[in-house]
CSV table of C-alpha atoms in Angstrom, one decimal:
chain,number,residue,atom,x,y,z
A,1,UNK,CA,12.3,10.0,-77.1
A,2,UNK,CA,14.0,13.2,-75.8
A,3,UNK,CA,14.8,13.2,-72.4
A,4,UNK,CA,16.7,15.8,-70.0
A,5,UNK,CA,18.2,15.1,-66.5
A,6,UNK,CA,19.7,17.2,-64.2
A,7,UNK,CA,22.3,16.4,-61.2
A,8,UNK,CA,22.3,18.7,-58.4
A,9,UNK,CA,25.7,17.6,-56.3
A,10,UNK,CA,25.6,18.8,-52.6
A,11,UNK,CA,29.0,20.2,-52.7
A,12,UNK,CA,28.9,21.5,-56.0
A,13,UNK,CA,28.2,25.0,-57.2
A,14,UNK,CA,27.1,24.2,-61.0
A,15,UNK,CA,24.0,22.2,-61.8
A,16,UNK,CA,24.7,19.9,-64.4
A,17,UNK,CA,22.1,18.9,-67.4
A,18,UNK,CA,22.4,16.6,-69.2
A,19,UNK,CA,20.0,16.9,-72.9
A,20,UNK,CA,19.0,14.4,-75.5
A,21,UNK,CA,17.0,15.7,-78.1
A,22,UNK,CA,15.4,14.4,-81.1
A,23,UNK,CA,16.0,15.7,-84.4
A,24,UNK,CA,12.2,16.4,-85.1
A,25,UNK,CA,12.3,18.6,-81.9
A,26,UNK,CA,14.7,20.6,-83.2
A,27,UNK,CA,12.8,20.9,-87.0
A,28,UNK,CA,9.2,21.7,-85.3
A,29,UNK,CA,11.2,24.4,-83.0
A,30,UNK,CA,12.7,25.8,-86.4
A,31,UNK,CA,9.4,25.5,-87.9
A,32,UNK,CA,11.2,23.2,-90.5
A,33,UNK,CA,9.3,19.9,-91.7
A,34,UNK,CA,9.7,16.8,-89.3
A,35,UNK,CA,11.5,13.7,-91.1
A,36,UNK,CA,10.8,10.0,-90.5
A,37,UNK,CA,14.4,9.1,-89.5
A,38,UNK,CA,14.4,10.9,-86.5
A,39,UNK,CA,17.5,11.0,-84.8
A,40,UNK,CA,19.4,11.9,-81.4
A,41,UNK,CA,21.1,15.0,-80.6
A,42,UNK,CA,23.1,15.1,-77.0
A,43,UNK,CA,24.3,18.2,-74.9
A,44,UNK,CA,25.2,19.0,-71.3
A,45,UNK,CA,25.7,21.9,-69.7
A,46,UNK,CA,26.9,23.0,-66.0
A,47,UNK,CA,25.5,26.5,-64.8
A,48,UNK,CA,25.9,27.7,-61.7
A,49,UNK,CA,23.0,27.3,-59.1
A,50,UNK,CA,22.7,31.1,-58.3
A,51,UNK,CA,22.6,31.9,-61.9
A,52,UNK,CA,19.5,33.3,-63.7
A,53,UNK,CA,17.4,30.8,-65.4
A,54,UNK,CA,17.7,33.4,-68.5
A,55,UNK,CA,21.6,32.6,-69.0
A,56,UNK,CA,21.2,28.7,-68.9
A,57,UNK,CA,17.8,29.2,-71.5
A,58,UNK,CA,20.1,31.5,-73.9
A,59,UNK,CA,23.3,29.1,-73.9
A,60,UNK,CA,21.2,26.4,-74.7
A,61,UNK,CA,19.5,28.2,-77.2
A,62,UNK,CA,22.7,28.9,-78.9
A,63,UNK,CA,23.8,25.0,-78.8
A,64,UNK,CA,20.7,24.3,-80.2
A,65,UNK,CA,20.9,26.8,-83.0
A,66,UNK,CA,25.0,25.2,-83.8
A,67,UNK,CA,23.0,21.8,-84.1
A,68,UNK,CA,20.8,23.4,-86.4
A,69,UNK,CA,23.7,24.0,-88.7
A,70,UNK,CA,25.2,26.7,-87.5
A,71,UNK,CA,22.4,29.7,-88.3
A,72,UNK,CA,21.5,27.5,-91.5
A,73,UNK,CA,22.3,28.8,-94.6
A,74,UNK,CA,20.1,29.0,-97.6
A,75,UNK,CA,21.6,29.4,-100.8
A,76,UNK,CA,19.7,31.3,-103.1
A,77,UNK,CA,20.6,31.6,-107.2
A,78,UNK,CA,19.5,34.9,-108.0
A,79,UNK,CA,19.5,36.1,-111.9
A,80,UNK,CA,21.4,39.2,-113.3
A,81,UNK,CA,22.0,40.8,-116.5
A,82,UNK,CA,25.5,39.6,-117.2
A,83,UNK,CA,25.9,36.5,-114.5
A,84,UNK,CA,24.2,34.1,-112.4
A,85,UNK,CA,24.9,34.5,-108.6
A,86,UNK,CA,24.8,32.9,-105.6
A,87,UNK,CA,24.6,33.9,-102.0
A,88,UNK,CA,24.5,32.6,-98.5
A,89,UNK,CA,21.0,34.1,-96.6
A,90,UNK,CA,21.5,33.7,-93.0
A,91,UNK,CA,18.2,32.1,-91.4
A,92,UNK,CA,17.9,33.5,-87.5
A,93,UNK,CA,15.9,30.7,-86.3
A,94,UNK,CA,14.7,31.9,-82.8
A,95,UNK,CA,13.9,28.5,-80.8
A,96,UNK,CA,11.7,29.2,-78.1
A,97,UNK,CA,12.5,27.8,-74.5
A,98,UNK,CA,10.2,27.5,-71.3
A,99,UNK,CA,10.5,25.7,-68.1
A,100,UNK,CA,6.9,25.1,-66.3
A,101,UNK,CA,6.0,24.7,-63.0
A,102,UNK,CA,2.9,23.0,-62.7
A,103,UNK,CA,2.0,23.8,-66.3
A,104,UNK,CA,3.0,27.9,-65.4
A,105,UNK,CA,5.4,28.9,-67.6
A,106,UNK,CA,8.6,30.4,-65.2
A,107,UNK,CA,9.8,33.5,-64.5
A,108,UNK,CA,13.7,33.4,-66.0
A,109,UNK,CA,14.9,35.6,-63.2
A,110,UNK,CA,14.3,32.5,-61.3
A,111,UNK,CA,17.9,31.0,-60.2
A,112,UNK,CA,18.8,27.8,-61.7
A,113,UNK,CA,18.4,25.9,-58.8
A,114,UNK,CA,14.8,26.4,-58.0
A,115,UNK,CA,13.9,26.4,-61.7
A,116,UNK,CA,15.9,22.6,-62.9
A,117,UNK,CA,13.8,20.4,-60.1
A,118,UNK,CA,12.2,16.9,-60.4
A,119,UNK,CA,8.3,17.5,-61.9
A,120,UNK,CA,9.5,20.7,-63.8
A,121,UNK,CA,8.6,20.4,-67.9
A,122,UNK,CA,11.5,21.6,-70.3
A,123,UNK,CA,8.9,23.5,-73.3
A,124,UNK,CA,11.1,23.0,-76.4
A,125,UNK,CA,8.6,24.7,-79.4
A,126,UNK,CA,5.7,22.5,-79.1
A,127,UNK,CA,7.6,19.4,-77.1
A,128,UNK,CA,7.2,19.1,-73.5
A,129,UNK,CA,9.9,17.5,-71.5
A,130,UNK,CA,9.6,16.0,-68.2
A,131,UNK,CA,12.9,16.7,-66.0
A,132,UNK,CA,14.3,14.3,-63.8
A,133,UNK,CA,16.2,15.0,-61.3
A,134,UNK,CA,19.0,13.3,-59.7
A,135,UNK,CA,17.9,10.1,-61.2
A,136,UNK,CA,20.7,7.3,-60.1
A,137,UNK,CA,23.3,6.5,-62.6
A,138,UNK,CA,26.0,4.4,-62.9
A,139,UNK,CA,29.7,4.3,-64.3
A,140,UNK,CA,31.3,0.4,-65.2
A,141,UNK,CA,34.9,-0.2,-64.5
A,142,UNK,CA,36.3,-2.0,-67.2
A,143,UNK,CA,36.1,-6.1,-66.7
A,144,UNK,CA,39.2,-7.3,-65.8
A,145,UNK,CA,42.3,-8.5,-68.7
A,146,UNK,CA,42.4,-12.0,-67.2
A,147,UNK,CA,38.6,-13.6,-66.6
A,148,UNK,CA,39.2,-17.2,-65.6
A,149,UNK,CA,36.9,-20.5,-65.6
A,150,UNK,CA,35.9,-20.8,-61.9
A,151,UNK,CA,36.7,-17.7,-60.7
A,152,UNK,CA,34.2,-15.3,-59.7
A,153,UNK,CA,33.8,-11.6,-61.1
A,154,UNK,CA,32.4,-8.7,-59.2
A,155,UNK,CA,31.1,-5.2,-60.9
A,156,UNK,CA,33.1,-2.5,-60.0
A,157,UNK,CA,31.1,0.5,-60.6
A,158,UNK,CA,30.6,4.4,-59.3
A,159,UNK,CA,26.7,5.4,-58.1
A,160,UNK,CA,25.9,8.7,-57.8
A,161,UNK,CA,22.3,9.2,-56.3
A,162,UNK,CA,21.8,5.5,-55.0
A,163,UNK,CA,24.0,3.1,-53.5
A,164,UNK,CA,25.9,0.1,-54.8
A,165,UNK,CA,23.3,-2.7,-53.0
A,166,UNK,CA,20.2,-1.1,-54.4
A,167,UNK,CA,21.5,-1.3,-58.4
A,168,UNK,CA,20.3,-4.5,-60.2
A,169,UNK,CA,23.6,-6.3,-62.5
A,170,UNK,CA,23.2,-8.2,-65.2
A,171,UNK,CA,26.2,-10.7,-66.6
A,172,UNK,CA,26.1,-13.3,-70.1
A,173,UNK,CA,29.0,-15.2,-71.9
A,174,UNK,CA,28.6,-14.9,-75.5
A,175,UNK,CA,30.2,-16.1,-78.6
A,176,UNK,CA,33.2,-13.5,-80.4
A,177,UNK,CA,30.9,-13.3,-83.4
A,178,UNK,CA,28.3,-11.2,-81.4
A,179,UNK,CA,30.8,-9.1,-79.7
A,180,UNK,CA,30.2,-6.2,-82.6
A,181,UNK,CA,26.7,-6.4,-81.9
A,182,UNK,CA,26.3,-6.3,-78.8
A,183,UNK,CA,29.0,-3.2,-79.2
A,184,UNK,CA,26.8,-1.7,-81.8
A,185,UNK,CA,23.8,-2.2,-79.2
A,186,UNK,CA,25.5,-0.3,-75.9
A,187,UNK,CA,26.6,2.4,-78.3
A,188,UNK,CA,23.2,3.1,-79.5
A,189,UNK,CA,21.8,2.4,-75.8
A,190,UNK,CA,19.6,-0.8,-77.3
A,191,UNK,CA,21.7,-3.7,-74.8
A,192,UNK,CA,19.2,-6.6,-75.0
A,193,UNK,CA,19.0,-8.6,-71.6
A,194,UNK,CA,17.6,-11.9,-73.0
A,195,UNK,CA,19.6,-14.6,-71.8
A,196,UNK,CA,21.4,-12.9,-69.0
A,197,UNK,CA,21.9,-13.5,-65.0
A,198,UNK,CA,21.4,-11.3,-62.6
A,199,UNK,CA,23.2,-11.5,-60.1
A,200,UNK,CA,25.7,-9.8,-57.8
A,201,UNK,CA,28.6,-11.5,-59.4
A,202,UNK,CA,29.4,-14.3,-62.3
A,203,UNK,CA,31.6,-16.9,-62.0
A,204,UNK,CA,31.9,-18.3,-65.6
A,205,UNK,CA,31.9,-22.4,-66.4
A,206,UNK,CA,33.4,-24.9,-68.8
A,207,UNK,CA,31.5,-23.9,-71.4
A,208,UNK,CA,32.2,-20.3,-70.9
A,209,UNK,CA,36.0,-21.0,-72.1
A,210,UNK,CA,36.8,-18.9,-75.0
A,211,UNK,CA,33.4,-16.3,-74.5
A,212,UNK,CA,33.7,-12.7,-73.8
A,213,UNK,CA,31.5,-11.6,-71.1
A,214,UNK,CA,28.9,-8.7,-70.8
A,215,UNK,CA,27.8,-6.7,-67.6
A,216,UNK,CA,25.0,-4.6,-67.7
A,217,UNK,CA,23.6,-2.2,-64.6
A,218,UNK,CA,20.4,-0.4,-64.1
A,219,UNK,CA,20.8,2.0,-61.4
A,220,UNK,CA,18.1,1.8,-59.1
A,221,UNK,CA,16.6,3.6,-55.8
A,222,UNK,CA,14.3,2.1,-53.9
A,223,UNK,CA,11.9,0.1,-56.1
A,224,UNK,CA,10.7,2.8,-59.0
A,225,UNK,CA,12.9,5.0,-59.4
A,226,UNK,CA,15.6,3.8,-62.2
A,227,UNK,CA,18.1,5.0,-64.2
A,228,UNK,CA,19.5,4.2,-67.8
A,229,UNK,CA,21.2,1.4,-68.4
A,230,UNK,CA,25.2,0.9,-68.4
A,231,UNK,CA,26.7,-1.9,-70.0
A,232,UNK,CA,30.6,-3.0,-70.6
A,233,UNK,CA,32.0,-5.9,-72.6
A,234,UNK,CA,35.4,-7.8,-71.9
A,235,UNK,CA,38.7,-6.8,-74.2
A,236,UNK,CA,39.2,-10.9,-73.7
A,237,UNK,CA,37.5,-14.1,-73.3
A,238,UNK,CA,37.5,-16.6,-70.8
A,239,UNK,CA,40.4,-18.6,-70.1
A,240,UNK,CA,40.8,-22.2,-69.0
A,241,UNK,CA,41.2,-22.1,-65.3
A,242,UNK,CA,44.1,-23.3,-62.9
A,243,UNK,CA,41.7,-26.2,-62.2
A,244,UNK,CA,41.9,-27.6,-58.4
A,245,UNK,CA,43.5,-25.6,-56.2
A,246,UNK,CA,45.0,-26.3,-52.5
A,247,UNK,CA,43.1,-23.9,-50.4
A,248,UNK,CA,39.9,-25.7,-51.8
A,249,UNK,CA,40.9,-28.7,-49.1
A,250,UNK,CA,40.9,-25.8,-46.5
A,251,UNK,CA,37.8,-25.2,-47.2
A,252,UNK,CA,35.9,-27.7,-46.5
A,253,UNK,CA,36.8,-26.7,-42.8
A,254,UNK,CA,34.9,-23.9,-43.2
A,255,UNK,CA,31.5,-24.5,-44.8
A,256,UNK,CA,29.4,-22.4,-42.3
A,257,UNK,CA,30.3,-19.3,-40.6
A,258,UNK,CA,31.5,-19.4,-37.2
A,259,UNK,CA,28.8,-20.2,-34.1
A,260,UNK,CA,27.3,-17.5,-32.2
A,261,UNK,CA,29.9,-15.9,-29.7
A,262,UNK,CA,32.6,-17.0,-31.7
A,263,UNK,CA,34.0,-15.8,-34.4
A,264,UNK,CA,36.7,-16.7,-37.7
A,265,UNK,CA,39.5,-14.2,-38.7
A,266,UNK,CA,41.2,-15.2,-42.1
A,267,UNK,CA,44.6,-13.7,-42.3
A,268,UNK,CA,46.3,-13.6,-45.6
A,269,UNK,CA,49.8,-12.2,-47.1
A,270,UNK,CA,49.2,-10.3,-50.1
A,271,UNK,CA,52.4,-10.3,-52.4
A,272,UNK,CA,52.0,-6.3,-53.8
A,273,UNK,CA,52.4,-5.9,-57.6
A,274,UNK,CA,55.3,-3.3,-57.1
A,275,UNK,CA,57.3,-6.6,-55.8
A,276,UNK,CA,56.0,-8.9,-58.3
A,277,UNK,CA,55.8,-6.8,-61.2
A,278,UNK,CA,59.7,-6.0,-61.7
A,279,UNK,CA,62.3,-8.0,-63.7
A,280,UNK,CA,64.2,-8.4,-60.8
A,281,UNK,CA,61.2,-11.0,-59.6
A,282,UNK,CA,60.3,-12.2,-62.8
A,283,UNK,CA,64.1,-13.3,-63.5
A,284,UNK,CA,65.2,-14.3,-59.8
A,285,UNK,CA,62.7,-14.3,-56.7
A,286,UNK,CA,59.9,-16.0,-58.7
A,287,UNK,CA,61.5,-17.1,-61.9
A,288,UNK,CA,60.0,-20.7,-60.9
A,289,UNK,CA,56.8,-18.9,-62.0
A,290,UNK,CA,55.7,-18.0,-65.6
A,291,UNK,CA,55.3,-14.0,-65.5
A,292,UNK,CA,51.6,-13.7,-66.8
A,293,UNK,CA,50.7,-15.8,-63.3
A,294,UNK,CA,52.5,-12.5,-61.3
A,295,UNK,CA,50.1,-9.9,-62.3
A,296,UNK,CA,48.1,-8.7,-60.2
A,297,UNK,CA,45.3,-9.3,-62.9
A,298,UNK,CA,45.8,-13.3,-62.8
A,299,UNK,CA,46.3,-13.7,-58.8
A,300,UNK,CA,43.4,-11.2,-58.0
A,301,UNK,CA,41.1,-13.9,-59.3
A,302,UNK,CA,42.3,-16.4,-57.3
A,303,UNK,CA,42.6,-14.6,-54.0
A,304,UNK,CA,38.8,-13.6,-54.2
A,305,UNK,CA,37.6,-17.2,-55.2
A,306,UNK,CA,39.9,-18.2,-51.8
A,307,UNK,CA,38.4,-15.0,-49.3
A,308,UNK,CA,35.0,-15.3,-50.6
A,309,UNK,CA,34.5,-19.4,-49.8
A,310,UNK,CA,36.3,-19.2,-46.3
A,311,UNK,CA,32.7,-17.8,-44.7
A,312,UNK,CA,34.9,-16.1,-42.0
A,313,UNK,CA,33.3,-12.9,-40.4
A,314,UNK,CA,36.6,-10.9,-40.4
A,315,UNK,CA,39.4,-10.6,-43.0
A,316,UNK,CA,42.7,-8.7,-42.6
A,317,UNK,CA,45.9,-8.7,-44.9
């Protein structure tokens, strides 16, 4: 299904829009026959806001016509006396473009601005596209390199158009076998959530051990308006945890937050990976410790599974 969406930054001067087309749009716009594999064809393009409509409708034009193969060229055998030839006939295909307003076709002296807005159609040939307009997306931060048994993971992500809170996550351990489906399935924007959690964060098990681990987001404002789906696998699986740890005593001091008119402060010295990530430490200041337990990647883990269970309302470092 084609789809366009445009996202109109506050302190931007370019609109940006972003287009994916189906291959049979672009036939039945040529007038050439439709097939039944029909297939995806992406663009984006950023024009500025106080630009005429016209200059976004030509340029995309133009990409569409490159997709098209370039001005497709027909060869065509033609007979002569002495030889048989063959030349290259250009084919101008002229794709016509519309926006509507309210099923009125626009004026393309209209600026971009007022002529890309949410309810507007794009008019492709025959196919009519809805527009939507600053529809909430979502950008995944890679999972971490070290993901251990018992230690929770939190999605680091960048909204645009919706907040953080309002964004639904979705996490699953899976088998290695199924990592190069589930690959295949983000790359062609098919990510099955059977089987998944959602949840804030995922703190894998036992029988996690040795999975890789997928984390899905649907960007979301307010309760119907949704954006496409993200999703990022780990580059490793899940790893054998350091199994009971000492500030778990401590926390059984701390099972409930602090009473009204009182409050907990949890204070906390953070050993900064420029110090711990230098041979110098490795070999001398820590070399009681085996190096892959000084990144930053390893301790991270443990810090937040330490913060998060103290229930204190103020942390400082």
């Amino acid at each position: 299904m084609s789809s366009v969406s445009v996202k109109n930054f506050e302190n931007d001067e370019r609109l940006h829009i972003h287009l994916q087309l189906t291959t049979n749009v672009l036939l039945s716009a040529c007038a050439a026959p439709s097939t039944s594999n029909s297939s995806f064809v992406k663009f984006t393009l950023s024009r500025l806001k106080t630009e005429e409509l016209k200059l976004a409708i030509d340029r995309l034009r133009l990409n569409l016509n490159k997709k098209q193969s370039k001005k497709s060229k027909k060869k065509v055998k033609t007979q002569s006396a002495e030889t048989l030839k063959t030349k290259e006939v250009e084919d101008e295909s002229f794709i016509p473009i519309e926006i509507l307003h309210n099923g009125t076709v626009l004026d393309q002296t209209v600026v971009n601005e007022l002529a890309w807005v949410d309810g507007a159609l794009l008019k492709v040939g025959d196919e009519k596209i809805l527009i939507s307009f600053n529809t909430p997306c979502v950008q995944l931060d890679k999972l971490p390199a070290t993901i251990l048994e018992g230690c929770p993971l939190f999605p680091g992500a960048q909204v645009d158009f919706t907040t953080q809170d309002q964004c639904q996550f979705f996490w699953k351990a899976f088998d290695k076998k199924d990592i190069d489906k589930i690959k295949m399935q983000i790359s062609r924007e098919t990510v099955d959530l059977e089987g998944t959690i959602q949840s804030d964060s995922f703190t894998p098990q036992s029988n996690d051990v040795g999975k890789y681990v997928l984390l899905a987001c649907i960007p979301q404002r307010g309760h119907t308006v949704k954006g496409k789906l993200e999703a990022v696998v780990s580059n490793v699986a899940v790893t054998k945890g350091p199994g009971f740890c000492p500030f778990e005593t401590r926390h059984k001091q701390t099972k409930s937050y602090s009473e009204s008119g009182s409050f907990r402060v949890l204070t906390y010295n953070l050993l900064a990976e420029v110090y711990s990530d230098t041979d110098f430490s490795r070999d001398h200041l820590f070399h009681y410790c085996p190096p892959e337990f000084l990144t930053m990647d390893y301790r991270k883990h443990l810090l937040l599974k330490e913060i998060v269970a103290k229930d204190s309302g103020r942390h400082s470092e």
